[in-house]
Amino acid sequence: MSSSPADERPRAGREATREALIEATAQIMLAEGYAAATSRRVAAKAGVKPALVHYYFPSMDDLFVAVLRDKAETNLQHQRQAMAESEPLHALWQLSGAQDAQLFTEFLAMANHRKAIRSEIVSYAMRFRDIEEGAMTLALKARGIDLEVFPPVVMSMIMGSLARMVLHERGLGITRGHDEARAFIEQCLDRFEMPSWDQSQPEAAQPSAPARAGGSGVTSDTIA
C-alpha cells in the first residue's frame, strides 16, 4: 500500500533532522575539534532538543561514524569529478587541500581512541588512495615516465600528504615553506599531468609515439 502524504512528511522531517545533526557535528569538529562535539553542543547547533541526538544516534560513536560516511561519500564523488577534469592531477591536488581534508584529520586523531572510527577511516582512505594512485598511474604512463623510478603510489602519497600537511599547519599559523612546497608540487604536476591528446593539433605538435608507450588504450575507465 502506498504511503499517504501525511506519512511522507514525517519521514522527510526525520531525514532532515538526521542530516542537520550530521552537518552540525561536522561544523563543530571543523571549528573546535572533535572533543567539542558533545551531544548538547550538537543539539544546540542543529536547533533540536538534546534527547533527539541519542534518538537518532544511540551513541556519539554512531554519530561520528555517520558523519564520516556522509563526508567520505561526498569526497569520493568530488574525487570522481576531479578525474573528469582536463587536468585531473591538479584537480586532485586542490581536493587534497580542501576543507573536507581538514575534517578527516580530526577523524584520524579520533581513530587513535575509537575502534569504530578507525575501521571506517581505513576503509575510506584505501578507496581514496586507490583512485589517486590510479590517476597518477594513468598520467605517468601517458607521459612515458618510468614507473619504477617514480612509483605512482609514492607520487600520489607525496602529493596528498603534502597538501594535507600544508592545510593543517596553516590552521596552526605555520606558513614557513608553504609557498615553496606549493611551487614544487605545481612543477611536478605540470610535468606529470595527463596530456590532452588533442587531435586537432598539427601532427608535429602532438606527443610522439614513445610518450604513449604502455599507455595506449588506458583511460579513466580503467580505474572506475
PDB file of C-alpha atoms in Angstrom:
ATOM      1  CA  MET A   1       0.000   0.000   0.000  1.00  0.00           C
ATOM      2  CA  SER A   2       1.419   3.405  -0.959  1.00  0.00           C
ATOM      3  CA  SER A   3       2.279   5.941   1.702  1.00  0.00           C
ATOM      4  CA  SER A   4      -0.021   8.880   2.181  1.00  0.00           C
ATOM      5  CA  PRO A   5       1.252  12.490   2.113  1.00  0.00           C
ATOM      6  CA  ALA A   6       0.819  12.512   5.895  1.00  0.00           C
ATOM      7  CA  ASP A   7       3.259   9.579   6.117  1.00  0.00           C
ATOM      8  CA  GLU A   8       5.756  11.215   3.789  1.00  0.00           C
ATOM      9  CA  ARG A   9       6.041  14.460   5.734  1.00  0.00           C
ATOM     10  CA  PRO A  10       7.227  12.865   8.992  1.00  0.00           C
ATOM     11  CA  ARG A  11       9.675  10.706   7.066  1.00  0.00           C
ATOM     12  CA  ALA A  12      11.086  13.757   5.306  1.00  0.00           C
ATOM     13  CA  GLY A  13      11.252  15.570   8.622  1.00  0.00           C
ATOM     14  CA  ARG A  14      13.140  12.724  10.247  1.00  0.00           C
ATOM     15  CA  GLU A  15      15.664  12.625   7.446  1.00  0.00           C
ATOM     16  CA  ALA A  16      16.106  16.399   7.614  1.00  0.00           C
ATOM     17  CA  THR A  17      16.741  16.214  11.365  1.00  0.00           C
ATOM     18  CA  ARG A  18      19.269  13.429  10.903  1.00  0.00           C
ATOM     19  CA  GLU A  19      21.100  15.404   8.220  1.00  0.00           C
ATOM     20  CA  ALA A  20      21.063  18.523  10.418  1.00  0.00           C
ATOM     21  CA  LEU A  21      22.719  16.589  13.243  1.00  0.00           C
ATOM     22  CA  ILE A  22      25.385  15.238  10.905  1.00  0.00           C
ATOM     23  CA  GLU A  23      26.115  18.673   9.473  1.00  0.00           C
ATOM     24  CA  ALA A  24      26.162  20.317  12.908  1.00  0.00           C
ATOM     25  CA  THR A  25      28.673  17.744  14.144  1.00  0.00           C
ATOM     26  CA  ALA A  26      30.916  18.313  11.125  1.00  0.00           C
ATOM     27  CA  GLN A  27      30.842  22.079  11.628  1.00  0.00           C
ATOM     28  CA  ILE A  28      31.759  21.800  15.300  1.00  0.00           C
ATOM     29  CA  MET A  29      34.601  19.399  14.509  1.00  0.00           C
ATOM     30  CA  LEU A  30      35.993  21.775  11.907  1.00  0.00           C
ATOM     31  CA  ALA A  31      35.742  24.826  14.138  1.00  0.00           C
ATOM     32  CA  GLU A  32      36.780  23.386  17.509  1.00  0.00           C
ATOM     33  CA  GLY A  33      37.888  19.786  17.102  1.00  0.00           C
ATOM     34  CA  TYR A  34      36.089  16.526  17.694  1.00  0.00           C
ATOM     35  CA  ALA A  35      36.304  16.768  21.504  1.00  0.00           C
ATOM     36  CA  ALA A  36      33.970  19.774  21.373  1.00  0.00           C
ATOM     37  CA  ALA A  37      31.263  17.797  19.556  1.00  0.00           C
ATOM     38  CA  THR A  38      29.181  16.714  22.557  1.00  0.00           C
ATOM     39  CA  SER A  39      25.532  15.751  22.250  1.00  0.00           C
ATOM     40  CA  ARG A  40      24.451  19.044  23.837  1.00  0.00           C
ATOM     41  CA  ARG A  41      26.636  21.130  21.550  1.00  0.00           C
ATOM     42  CA  VAL A  42      25.457  19.237  18.502  1.00  0.00           C
ATOM     43  CA  ALA A  43      21.803  19.608  19.500  1.00  0.00           C
ATOM     44  CA  ALA A  44      22.201  23.337  20.079  1.00  0.00           C
ATOM     45  CA  LYS A  45      23.963  23.762  16.733  1.00  0.00           C
ATOM     46  CA  ALA A  46      21.246  21.797  14.919  1.00  0.00           C
ATOM     47  CA  GLY A  47      18.448  23.595  16.771  1.00  0.00           C
ATOM     48  CA  VAL A  48      16.884  20.491  18.330  1.00  0.00           C
ATOM     49  CA  LYS A  49      16.460  19.070  21.816  1.00  0.00           C
ATOM     50  CA  PRO A  50      19.465  17.114  23.189  1.00  0.00           C
ATOM     51  CA  ALA A  51      17.388  13.946  23.579  1.00  0.00           C
ATOM     52  CA  LEU A  52      16.935  13.812  19.794  1.00  0.00           C
ATOM     53  CA  VAL A  53      20.660  13.297  19.274  1.00  0.00           C
ATOM     54  CA  HIS A  54      20.531   9.926  21.017  1.00  0.00           C
ATOM     55  CA  TYR A  55      17.180   9.102  19.449  1.00  0.00           C
ATOM     56  CA  TYR A  56      18.822   9.162  16.020  1.00  0.00           C
ATOM     57  CA  PHE A  57      22.274   8.029  17.153  1.00  0.00           C
ATOM     58  CA  PRO A  58      22.370   5.769  20.251  1.00  0.00           C
ATOM     59  CA  SER A  59      25.993   6.716  20.943  1.00  0.00           C
ATOM     60  CA  MET A  60      28.340   9.509  19.897  1.00  0.00           C
ATOM     61  CA  ASP A  61      30.402   6.902  18.060  1.00  0.00           C
ATOM     62  CA  ASP A  62      27.335   6.156  15.937  1.00  0.00           C
ATOM     63  CA  LEU A  63      27.022   9.855  15.155  1.00  0.00           C
ATOM     64  CA  PHE A  64      30.716  10.234  14.321  1.00  0.00           C
ATOM     65  CA  VAL A  65      30.575   7.202  12.017  1.00  0.00           C
ATOM     66  CA  ALA A  66      27.542   8.700  10.248  1.00  0.00           C
ATOM     67  CA  VAL A  67      29.416  11.978   9.746  1.00  0.00           C
ATOM     68  CA  LEU A  68      32.472  10.153   8.420  1.00  0.00           C
ATOM     69  CA  ARG A  69      30.434   8.062   5.978  1.00  0.00           C
ATOM     70  CA  ASP A  70      28.465  11.074   4.763  1.00  0.00           C
ATOM     71  CA  LYS A  71      31.534  13.244   4.160  1.00  0.00           C
ATOM     72  CA  ALA A  72      33.565  10.350   2.759  1.00  0.00           C
ATOM     73  CA  GLU A  73      30.963   9.621   0.098  1.00  0.00           C
ATOM     74  CA  THR A  74      30.798  13.311  -0.781  1.00  0.00           C
ATOM     75  CA  ASN A  75      34.563  13.492  -1.040  1.00  0.00           C
ATOM     76  CA  LEU A  76      34.735  10.373  -3.196  1.00  0.00           C
ATOM     77  CA  GLN A  77      32.159  11.953  -5.500  1.00  0.00           C
ATOM     78  CA  HIS A  78      34.311  15.083  -5.722  1.00  0.00           C
ATOM     79  CA  GLN A  79      37.290  12.857  -6.455  1.00  0.00           C
ATOM     80  CA  ARG A  80      35.466  11.182  -9.338  1.00  0.00           C
ATOM     81  CA  GLN A  81      34.562  14.632 -10.677  1.00  0.00           C
ATOM     82  CA  ALA A  82      38.220  15.654 -10.441  1.00  0.00           C
ATOM     83  CA  MET A  83      39.113  12.643 -12.571  1.00  0.00           C
ATOM     84  CA  ALA A  84      36.924  14.060 -15.345  1.00  0.00           C
ATOM     85  CA  GLU A  85      38.729  17.422 -15.371  1.00  0.00           C
ATOM     86  CA  SER A  86      41.136  18.317 -18.170  1.00  0.00           C
ATOM     87  CA  GLU A  87      43.949  18.333 -15.578  1.00  0.00           C
ATOM     88  CA  PRO A  88      42.963  15.592 -13.110  1.00  0.00           C
ATOM     89  CA  LEU A  89      46.195  15.640 -11.084  1.00  0.00           C
ATOM     90  CA  HIS A  90      45.862  19.376 -10.474  1.00  0.00           C
ATOM     91  CA  ALA A  91      42.214  18.888  -9.517  1.00  0.00           C
ATOM     92  CA  LEU A  92      43.114  16.087  -7.070  1.00  0.00           C
ATOM     93  CA  TRP A  93      45.824  18.280  -5.527  1.00  0.00           C
ATOM     94  CA  GLN A  94      43.259  21.019  -4.923  1.00  0.00           C
ATOM     95  CA  LEU A  95      40.859  18.487  -3.435  1.00  0.00           C
ATOM     96  CA  SER A  96      43.519  17.188  -1.029  1.00  0.00           C
ATOM     97  CA  GLY A  97      43.836  20.671   0.430  1.00  0.00           C
ATOM     98  CA  ALA A  98      40.115  21.413   0.638  1.00  0.00           C
ATOM     99  CA  GLN A  99      38.134  21.902   3.851  1.00  0.00           C
ATOM    100  CA  ASP A 100      36.936  18.297   3.884  1.00  0.00           C
ATOM    101  CA  ALA A 101      40.558  17.194   4.163  1.00  0.00           C
ATOM    102  CA  GLN A 102      40.794  19.179   7.395  1.00  0.00           C
ATOM    103  CA  LEU A 103      37.775  17.320   8.741  1.00  0.00           C
ATOM    104  CA  PHE A 104      39.419  13.979   8.031  1.00  0.00           C
ATOM    105  CA  THR A 105      42.473  14.981  10.053  1.00  0.00           C
ATOM    106  CA  GLU A 106      40.086  15.195  13.010  1.00  0.00           C
ATOM    107  CA  PHE A 107      38.885  11.686  12.281  1.00  0.00           C
ATOM    108  CA  LEU A 108      42.475  10.485  12.059  1.00  0.00           C
ATOM    109  CA  ALA A 109      43.111  11.873  15.537  1.00  0.00           C
ATOM    110  CA  MET A 110      39.909  10.293  16.802  1.00  0.00           C
ATOM    111  CA  ALA A 111      40.834   6.937  15.265  1.00  0.00           C
ATOM    112  CA  ASN A 112      43.621   6.530  17.817  1.00  0.00           C
ATOM    113  CA  HIS A 113      40.993   6.203  20.561  1.00  0.00           C
ATOM    114  CA  ARG A 114      37.866   4.863  18.858  1.00  0.00           C
ATOM    115  CA  LYS A 115      37.945   1.481  17.074  1.00  0.00           C
ATOM    116  CA  ALA A 116      34.710   2.136  15.186  1.00  0.00           C
ATOM    117  CA  ILE A 117      36.192   5.259  13.624  1.00  0.00           C
ATOM    118  CA  ARG A 118      39.477   3.501  12.882  1.00  0.00           C
ATOM    119  CA  SER A 119      37.895   0.786  10.739  1.00  0.00           C
ATOM    120  CA  GLU A 120      35.744   3.286   8.859  1.00  0.00           C
ATOM    121  CA  ILE A 121      38.559   5.691   8.065  1.00  0.00           C
ATOM    122  CA  VAL A 122      40.867   2.882   6.946  1.00  0.00           C
ATOM    123  CA  SER A 123      38.199   1.702   4.512  1.00  0.00           C
ATOM    124  CA  TYR A 124      37.656   5.218   3.177  1.00  0.00           C
ATOM    125  CA  ALA A 125      41.370   6.034   2.956  1.00  0.00           C
ATOM    126  CA  MET A 126      42.052   2.911   0.911  1.00  0.00           C
ATOM    127  CA  ARG A 127      39.293   3.761  -1.559  1.00  0.00           C
ATOM    128  CA  PHE A 128      40.514   7.348  -1.863  1.00  0.00           C
ATOM    129  CA  ARG A 129      44.149   6.293  -2.301  1.00  0.00           C
ATOM    130  CA  ASP A 130      43.244   3.699  -4.935  1.00  0.00           C
ATOM    131  CA  ILE A 131      41.699   6.406  -7.094  1.00  0.00           C
ATOM    132  CA  GLU A 132      44.616   8.802  -6.511  1.00  0.00           C
ATOM    133  CA  GLU A 133      47.117   6.100  -7.403  1.00  0.00           C
ATOM    134  CA  GLY A 134      45.115   5.118 -10.466  1.00  0.00           C
ATOM    135  CA  ALA A 135      45.042   8.706 -11.710  1.00  0.00           C
ATOM    136  CA  MET A 136      48.780   9.058 -11.171  1.00  0.00           C
ATOM    137  CA  THR A 137      49.441   5.751 -12.953  1.00  0.00           C
ATOM    138  CA  LEU A 138      47.444   6.839 -15.995  1.00  0.00           C
ATOM    139  CA  ALA A 139      49.241  10.171 -16.171  1.00  0.00           C
ATOM    140  CA  LEU A 140      52.737   8.753 -15.744  1.00  0.00           C
ATOM    141  CA  LYS A 141      52.130   6.048 -18.333  1.00  0.00           C
ATOM    142  CA  ALA A 142      50.747   8.590 -20.785  1.00  0.00           C
ATOM    143  CA  ARG A 143      53.888  10.687 -20.309  1.00  0.00           C
ATOM    144  CA  GLY A 144      56.172   7.710 -20.777  1.00  0.00           C
ATOM    145  CA  ILE A 145      57.551   8.053 -17.234  1.00  0.00           C
ATOM    146  CA  ASP A 146      59.411   5.092 -15.745  1.00  0.00           C
ATOM    147  CA  LEU A 147      57.043   3.735 -13.079  1.00  0.00           C
ATOM    148  CA  GLU A 148      59.898   2.074 -11.210  1.00  0.00           C
ATOM    149  CA  VAL A 149      61.742   5.367 -10.818  1.00  0.00           C
ATOM    150  CA  PHE A 150      58.535   7.264  -9.999  1.00  0.00           C
ATOM    151  CA  PRO A 151      56.167   4.740  -8.334  1.00  0.00           C
ATOM    152  CA  PRO A 152      52.604   6.051  -8.731  1.00  0.00           C
ATOM    153  CA  VAL A 153      51.608   5.138  -5.171  1.00  0.00           C
ATOM    154  CA  VAL A 154      54.557   7.100  -3.771  1.00  0.00           C
ATOM    155  CA  MET A 155      53.939  10.109  -6.002  1.00  0.00           C
ATOM    156  CA  SER A 156      50.246  10.204  -5.078  1.00  0.00           C
ATOM    157  CA  MET A 157      51.097   9.881  -1.374  1.00  0.00           C
ATOM    158  CA  ILE A 158      53.566  12.765  -1.584  1.00  0.00           C
ATOM    159  CA  MET A 159      51.007  14.937  -3.345  1.00  0.00           C
ATOM    160  CA  GLY A 160      48.137  14.183  -0.979  1.00  0.00           C
ATOM    161  CA  SER A 161      50.145  14.155   2.242  1.00  0.00           C
ATOM    162  CA  LEU A 162      51.866  17.434   1.489  1.00  0.00           C
ATOM    163  CA  ALA A 163      48.559  19.122   0.673  1.00  0.00           C
ATOM    164  CA  ARG A 164      47.075  17.968   3.973  1.00  0.00           C
ATOM    165  CA  MET A 165      50.173  18.984   5.921  1.00  0.00           C
ATOM    166  CA  VAL A 166      50.038  22.499   4.471  1.00  0.00           C
ATOM    167  CA  LEU A 167      46.344  22.695   5.362  1.00  0.00           C
ATOM    168  CA  HIS A 168      46.952  21.513   8.924  1.00  0.00           C
ATOM    169  CA  GLU A 169      49.918  23.818   9.530  1.00  0.00           C
ATOM    170  CA  ARG A 170      48.093  26.804   8.091  1.00  0.00           C
ATOM    171  CA  GLY A 171      45.391  26.234  10.692  1.00  0.00           C
ATOM    172  CA  LEU A 172      48.074  26.448  13.369  1.00  0.00           C
ATOM    173  CA  GLY A 173      49.523  29.634  11.918  1.00  0.00           C
ATOM    174  CA  ILE A 174      52.603  27.922  10.444  1.00  0.00           C
ATOM    175  CA  THR A 175      53.419  29.104   6.919  1.00  0.00           C
ATOM    176  CA  ARG A 176      57.189  28.630   6.565  1.00  0.00           C
ATOM    177  CA  GLY A 177      57.984  26.686   3.403  1.00  0.00           C
ATOM    178  CA  HIS A 178      54.391  26.553   2.193  1.00  0.00           C
ATOM    179  CA  ASP A 179      54.910  28.731  -0.877  1.00  0.00           C
ATOM    180  CA  GLU A 180      57.964  26.710  -1.852  1.00  0.00           C
ATOM    181  CA  ALA A 181      56.137  23.422  -1.286  1.00  0.00           C
ATOM    182  CA  ARG A 182      53.192  24.506  -3.421  1.00  0.00           C
ATOM    183  CA  ALA A 183      55.535  25.714  -6.181  1.00  0.00           C
ATOM    184  CA  PHE A 184      57.394  22.386  -6.104  1.00  0.00           C
ATOM    185  CA  ILE A 185      54.195  20.347  -6.353  1.00  0.00           C
ATOM    186  CA  GLU A 186      52.877  22.565  -9.144  1.00  0.00           C
ATOM    187  CA  GLN A 187      56.077  21.958 -11.121  1.00  0.00           C
ATOM    188  CA  CYS A 188      55.720  18.207 -10.612  1.00  0.00           C
ATOM    189  CA  LEU A 189      52.072  18.283 -11.627  1.00  0.00           C
ATOM    190  CA  ASP A 190      52.868  20.293 -14.751  1.00  0.00           C
ATOM    191  CA  ARG A 191      55.444  17.654 -15.665  1.00  0.00           C
ATOM    192  CA  PHE A 192      53.317  14.606 -14.904  1.00  0.00           C
ATOM    193  CA  GLU A 193      49.827  15.849 -15.776  1.00  0.00           C
ATOM    194  CA  MET A 194      47.728  13.885 -18.267  1.00  0.00           C
ATOM    195  CA  PRO A 195      48.315  15.125 -21.830  1.00  0.00           C
ATOM    196  CA  SER A 196      45.228  16.265 -23.674  1.00  0.00           C
ATOM    197  CA  TRP A 197      45.858  14.201 -26.814  1.00  0.00           C
ATOM    198  CA  ASP A 198      44.140  16.984 -28.771  1.00  0.00           C
ATOM    199  CA  GLN A 199      43.721  15.516 -32.235  1.00  0.00           C
ATOM    200  CA  SER A 200      43.038  18.973 -33.672  1.00  0.00           C
ATOM    201  CA  GLN A 201      46.670  19.970 -33.115  1.00  0.00           C
ATOM    202  CA  PRO A 202      49.122  19.772 -36.018  1.00  0.00           C
ATOM    203  CA  GLU A 203      50.835  16.395 -36.102  1.00  0.00           C
ATOM    204  CA  ALA A 204      54.196  17.901 -35.177  1.00  0.00           C
ATOM    205  CA  ALA A 205      52.696  19.443 -32.045  1.00  0.00           C
ATOM    206  CA  GLN A 206      51.223  16.187 -30.784  1.00  0.00           C
ATOM    207  CA  PRO A 207      53.143  13.919 -28.367  1.00  0.00           C
ATOM    208  CA  SER A 208      55.435  11.433 -30.067  1.00  0.00           C
ATOM    209  CA  ALA A 209      54.523   7.753 -30.150  1.00  0.00           C
ATOM    210  CA  PRO A 210      57.049   6.708 -27.456  1.00  0.00           C
ATOM    211  CA  ALA A 211      55.355   9.018 -24.974  1.00  0.00           C
ATOM    212  CA  ARG A 212      52.283   6.824 -25.244  1.00  0.00           C
ATOM    213  CA  ALA A 213      54.183   3.595 -24.736  1.00  0.00           C
ATOM    214  CA  GLY A 214      52.437   1.473 -22.140  1.00  0.00           C
ATOM    215  CA  GLY A 215      49.528   3.888 -22.042  1.00  0.00           C
ATOM    216  CA  SER A 216      47.633   3.167 -25.246  1.00  0.00           C
ATOM    217  CA  GLY A 217      44.126   2.058 -24.550  1.00  0.00           C
ATOM    218  CA  VAL A 218      44.376   3.265 -20.963  1.00  0.00           C
ATOM    219  CA  THR A 219      41.617   5.672 -19.988  1.00  0.00           C
ATOM    220  CA  SER A 220      39.970   6.950 -16.841  1.00  0.00           C
ATOM    221  CA  ASP A 221      37.575   3.993 -17.169  1.00  0.00           C
ATOM    222  CA  THR A 222      40.486   1.763 -16.185  1.00  0.00           C
ATOM    223  CA  ILE A 223      40.164   2.841 -12.546  1.00  0.00           C
ATOM    224  CA  ALA A 224      36.428   3.446 -12.446  1.00  0.00           C
TER     225      ALA A 224
END
